[in-house]
PDB file of C-alpha atoms in Angstrom:
ATOM      1  CA  UNK P  26       0.001  -0.057  -0.006  1.00  0.00           C
ATOM      2  CA  UNK P  27       1.402   3.216  -1.078  1.00  0.00           C
ATOM      3  CA  UNK P  28       1.050   5.892   1.651  1.00  0.00           C
ATOM      4  CA  UNK P  29      -0.254   9.286   0.687  1.00  0.00           C
ATOM      5  CA  UNK P  30      -0.197  12.477   2.307  1.00  0.00           C
ATOM      6  CA  UNK P  31      -3.825  12.412   3.509  1.00  0.00           C
ATOM      7  CA  UNK P  32      -3.292   8.839   4.893  1.00  0.00           C
ATOM      8  CA  UNK P  33      -0.209   9.964   6.652  1.00  0.00           C
ATOM      9  CA  UNK P  34      -2.492  12.451   8.567  1.00  0.00           C
ATOM     10  CA  UNK P  35      -4.582   9.693   9.817  1.00  0.00           C
ATOM     11  CA  UNK P  36      -1.311   7.557  10.773  1.00  0.00           C
ATOM     12  CA  UNK P  37      -0.326  10.753  12.689  1.00  0.00           C
ATOM     13  CA  UNK P  38      -3.691  11.258  14.492  1.00  0.00           C
ATOM     14  CA  UNK P  39      -3.856   7.551  15.586  1.00  0.00           C
ATOM     15  CA  UNK P  40      -0.062   7.791  16.609  1.00  0.00           C
ATOM     16  CA  UNK P  41      -0.553  10.730  18.767  1.00  0.00           C
ATOM     17  CA  UNK P  42      -3.775   9.189  20.538  1.00  0.00           C
ATOM     18  CA  UNK P  43      -2.209   5.623  20.680  1.00  0.00           C
ATOM     19  CA  UNK P  44      -5.721   4.244  20.457  1.00  0.00           C
ATOM     20  CA  UNK P  45      -8.900   5.812  18.969  1.00  0.00           C
ATOM     21  CA  UNK P  46     -12.276   4.722  18.234  1.00  0.00           C
ATOM     22  CA  UNK P  47     -13.544   4.650  14.820  1.00  0.00           C
ATOM     23  CA  UNK P  48     -16.242   6.767  15.603  1.00  0.00           C
ATOM     24  CA  UNK P  49     -13.762   9.446  16.769  1.00  0.00           C
ATOM     25  CA  UNK P  50     -11.795   8.878  13.678  1.00  0.00           C
ATOM     26  CA  UNK P  51     -14.566   9.390  11.472  1.00  0.00           C
ATOM     27  CA  UNK P  52     -15.580  12.510  13.426  1.00  0.00           C
ATOM     28  CA  UNK P  53     -12.188  14.012  13.169  1.00  0.00           C
ATOM     29  CA  UNK P  54     -11.660  13.433   9.492  1.00  0.00           C
ATOM     30  CA  UNK P  55     -15.346  14.286   8.616  1.00  0.00           C
ATOM     31  CA  UNK P  56     -14.234  16.440   5.448  1.00  0.00           C
ATOM     32  CA  UNK P  57     -12.925  12.872   3.736  1.00  0.00           C
ATOM     33  CA  UNK P  58     -15.788  10.791   2.146  1.00  0.00           C
ATOM     34  CA  UNK P  59     -13.423   7.653   1.637  1.00  0.00           C
ATOM     35  CA  UNK P  60     -12.476   7.162   5.009  1.00  0.00           C
ATOM     36  CA  UNK P  61     -13.970   3.875   5.314  1.00  0.00           C
ATOM     37  CA  UNK P  62     -12.123   2.470   2.320  1.00  0.00           C
ATOM     38  CA  UNK P  63      -8.950   3.859   3.688  1.00  0.00           C
ATOM     39  CA  UNK P  64      -9.268   2.475   7.076  1.00  0.00           C
ATOM     40  CA  UNK P  65     -10.306  -0.722   5.757  1.00  0.00           C
ATOM     41  CA  UNK P  66      -7.031  -0.773   3.399  1.00  0.00           C
ATOM     42  CA  UNK P  67      -4.864   0.196   6.381  1.00  0.00           C
ATOM     43  CA  UNK P  68      -6.247  -3.041   8.299  1.00  0.00           C
ATOM     44  CA  UNK P  69      -5.666  -5.152   5.294  1.00  0.00           C
ATOM     45  CA  UNK P  70      -2.149  -3.856   4.836  1.00  0.00           C
ATOM     46  CA  UNK P  71      -1.330  -4.395   8.376  1.00  0.00           C
ATOM     47  CA  UNK P  72      -0.690  -0.722   9.234  1.00  0.00           C
ATOM     48  CA  UNK P  73      -3.152  -0.393  12.010  1.00  0.00           C
ATOM     49  CA  UNK P  74      -4.848  -3.117  13.862  1.00  0.00           C
ATOM     50  CA  UNK P  75      -8.522  -3.404  15.811  1.00  0.00           C
ATOM     51  CA  UNK P  76      -7.402  -3.403  19.564  1.00  0.00           C
ATOM     52  CA  UNK P  77     -11.063  -3.898  20.757  1.00  0.00           C
ATOM     53  CA  UNK P  78     -14.540  -4.248  19.214  1.00  0.00           C
ATOM     54  CA  UNK P  79     -14.735  -6.999  16.670  1.00  0.00           C
ATOM     55  CA  UNK P  80     -11.973  -9.158  15.443  1.00  0.00           C
ATOM     56  CA  UNK P  81     -12.324  -8.450  11.822  1.00  0.00           C
ATOM     57  CA  UNK P  82     -14.817  -6.395   9.975  1.00  0.00           C
ATOM     58  CA  UNK P  83     -16.873  -8.344   7.538  1.00  0.00           C
ATOM     59  CA  UNK P  84     -15.656  -7.819   4.157  1.00  0.00           C
ATOM     60  CA  UNK P  85     -17.803  -5.156   2.440  1.00  0.00           C
ATOM     61  CA  UNK P  86     -19.900  -4.451   5.475  1.00  0.00           C
ATOM     62  CA  UNK P  87     -19.725  -1.413   7.764  1.00  0.00           C
ATOM     63  CA  UNK P  88     -16.985  -1.189  10.514  1.00  0.00           C
ATOM     64  CA  UNK P  89     -18.874  -0.742  13.819  1.00  0.00           C
ATOM     65  CA  UNK P  90     -18.184   2.650  15.586  1.00  0.00           C
ATOM     66  CA  UNK P  91     -17.142   0.779  18.863  1.00  0.00           C
ATOM     67  CA  UNK P  92     -14.105  -0.469  17.158  1.00  0.00           C
ATOM     68  CA  UNK P  93     -10.943   0.786  18.768  1.00  0.00           C
ATOM     69  CA  UNK P  94      -7.843   1.131  16.125  1.00  0.00           C
ATOM     70  CA  UNK P  95      -4.245   1.504  17.123  1.00  0.00           C
ATOM     71  CA  UNK P  96      -1.006   1.407  14.846  1.00  0.00           C
ATOM     72  CA  UNK P  97       1.156  -1.611  14.279  1.00  0.00           C
ATOM     73  CA  UNK P  98       4.825  -1.434  14.020  1.00  0.00           C
ATOM     74  CA  UNK P  99       4.446  -0.939  10.353  1.00  0.00           C
ATOM     75  CA  UNK P 100       2.077   1.993  10.851  1.00  0.00           C
ATOM     76  CA  UNK P 101       4.303   3.500  13.472  1.00  0.00           C
ATOM     77  CA  UNK P 102       7.576   3.217  11.013  1.00  0.00           C
ATOM     78  CA  UNK P 103       5.501   4.964   8.517  1.00  0.00           C
ATOM     79  CA  UNK P 104       4.833   8.014  10.838  1.00  0.00           C
ATOM     80  CA  UNK P 105       8.484   7.951  12.166  1.00  0.00           C
ATOM     81  CA  UNK P 106      10.180   7.793   8.848  1.00  0.00           C
ATOM     82  CA  UNK P 107       8.213  11.055   7.549  1.00  0.00           C
ATOM     83  CA  UNK P 108       9.147  12.965  10.771  1.00  0.00           C
ATOM     84  CA  UNK P 109      12.154  15.138   9.966  1.00  0.00           C
ATOM     85  CA  UNK P 110      12.569  17.303  13.280  1.00  0.00           C
ATOM     86  CA  UNK P 111      14.115  14.580  15.507  1.00  0.00           C
ATOM     87  CA  UNK P 112      16.848  14.203  17.911  1.00  0.00           C
ATOM     88  CA  UNK P 113      19.321  13.171  15.249  1.00  0.00           C
ATOM     89  CA  UNK P 114      18.394  16.464  13.303  1.00  0.00           C
ATOM     90  CA  UNK P 115      18.854  18.618  16.364  1.00  0.00           C
ATOM     91  CA  UNK P 116      22.143  17.191  17.147  1.00  0.00           C
ATOM     92  CA  UNK P 117      23.811  17.145  13.572  1.00  0.00           C
ATOM     93  CA  UNK P 118      22.113  20.472  12.564  1.00  0.00           C
ATOM     94  CA  UNK P 119      21.711  22.558  15.394  1.00  0.00           C
ATOM     95  CA  UNK P 120      24.107  21.525  18.353  1.00  0.00           C
ATOM     96  CA  UNK P 121      27.365  20.346  16.584  1.00  0.00           C
ATOM     97  CA  UNK P 122      27.690  23.639  14.426  1.00  0.00           C
ATOM     98  CA  UNK P 123      27.128  25.665  17.611  1.00  0.00           C
ATOM     99  CA  UNK P 124      29.588  23.812  19.399  1.00  0.00           C
ATOM    100  CA  UNK P 125      32.263  23.989  16.445  1.00  0.00           C
ATOM    101  CA  UNK P 126      31.775  27.828  16.345  1.00  0.00           C
ATOM    102  CA  UNK P 127      31.997  28.178  20.056  1.00  0.00           C
ATOM    103  CA  UNK P 128      35.384  26.149  20.054  1.00  0.00           C
ATOM    104  CA  UNK P 129      36.851  27.630  17.147  1.00  0.00           C
ATOM    105  CA  UNK P 130      36.141  31.008  18.681  1.00  0.00           C
ATOM    106  CA  UNK P 131      37.557  30.077  21.837  1.00  0.00           C
ATOM    107  CA  UNK P 132      40.859  28.492  20.358  1.00  0.00           C
ATOM    108  CA  UNK P 133      41.226  31.764  18.250  1.00  0.00           C
ATOM    109  CA  UNK P 134      40.801  34.143  21.104  1.00  0.00           C
ATOM    110  CA  UNK P 135      43.182  32.038  22.990  1.00  0.00           C
ATOM    111  CA  UNK P 136      45.884  31.876  20.318  1.00  0.00           C
ATOM    112  CA  UNK P 137      45.586  35.746  19.826  1.00  0.00           C
ATOM    113  CA  UNK P 138      45.913  36.354  23.559  1.00  0.00           C
ATOM    114  CA  UNK P 139      49.111  34.220  23.545  1.00  0.00           C
ATOM    115  CA  UNK P 140      50.687  35.981  20.522  1.00  0.00           C
ATOM    116  CA  UNK P 141      49.852  39.383  21.708  1.00  0.00           C
TER     117      UNK P 141
END
């Protein structure tokens, strides 16, 4: 299953809530008319799972509002792979350049003080 930008919003919503009922998911994404098909596709691809409610929705039938959905490891990996502002980014793009700049300034000031 190819993850689309709109599908990633659903993944992020479930990821932030840990578990969410199907009714709340429908309510939150009420502007999307294809949400039942998208959820069904995510269930069949193994990105989300039903935590409580029914075991598996009847193929072609409606998913009950009482179903509680959660991300699987595969779904969490989709969310985490699209996050660019993480610890690695902070260290490599913010902290290291600051430390290099401060260190080189201190070394330069020390050398100029010794030579003068």
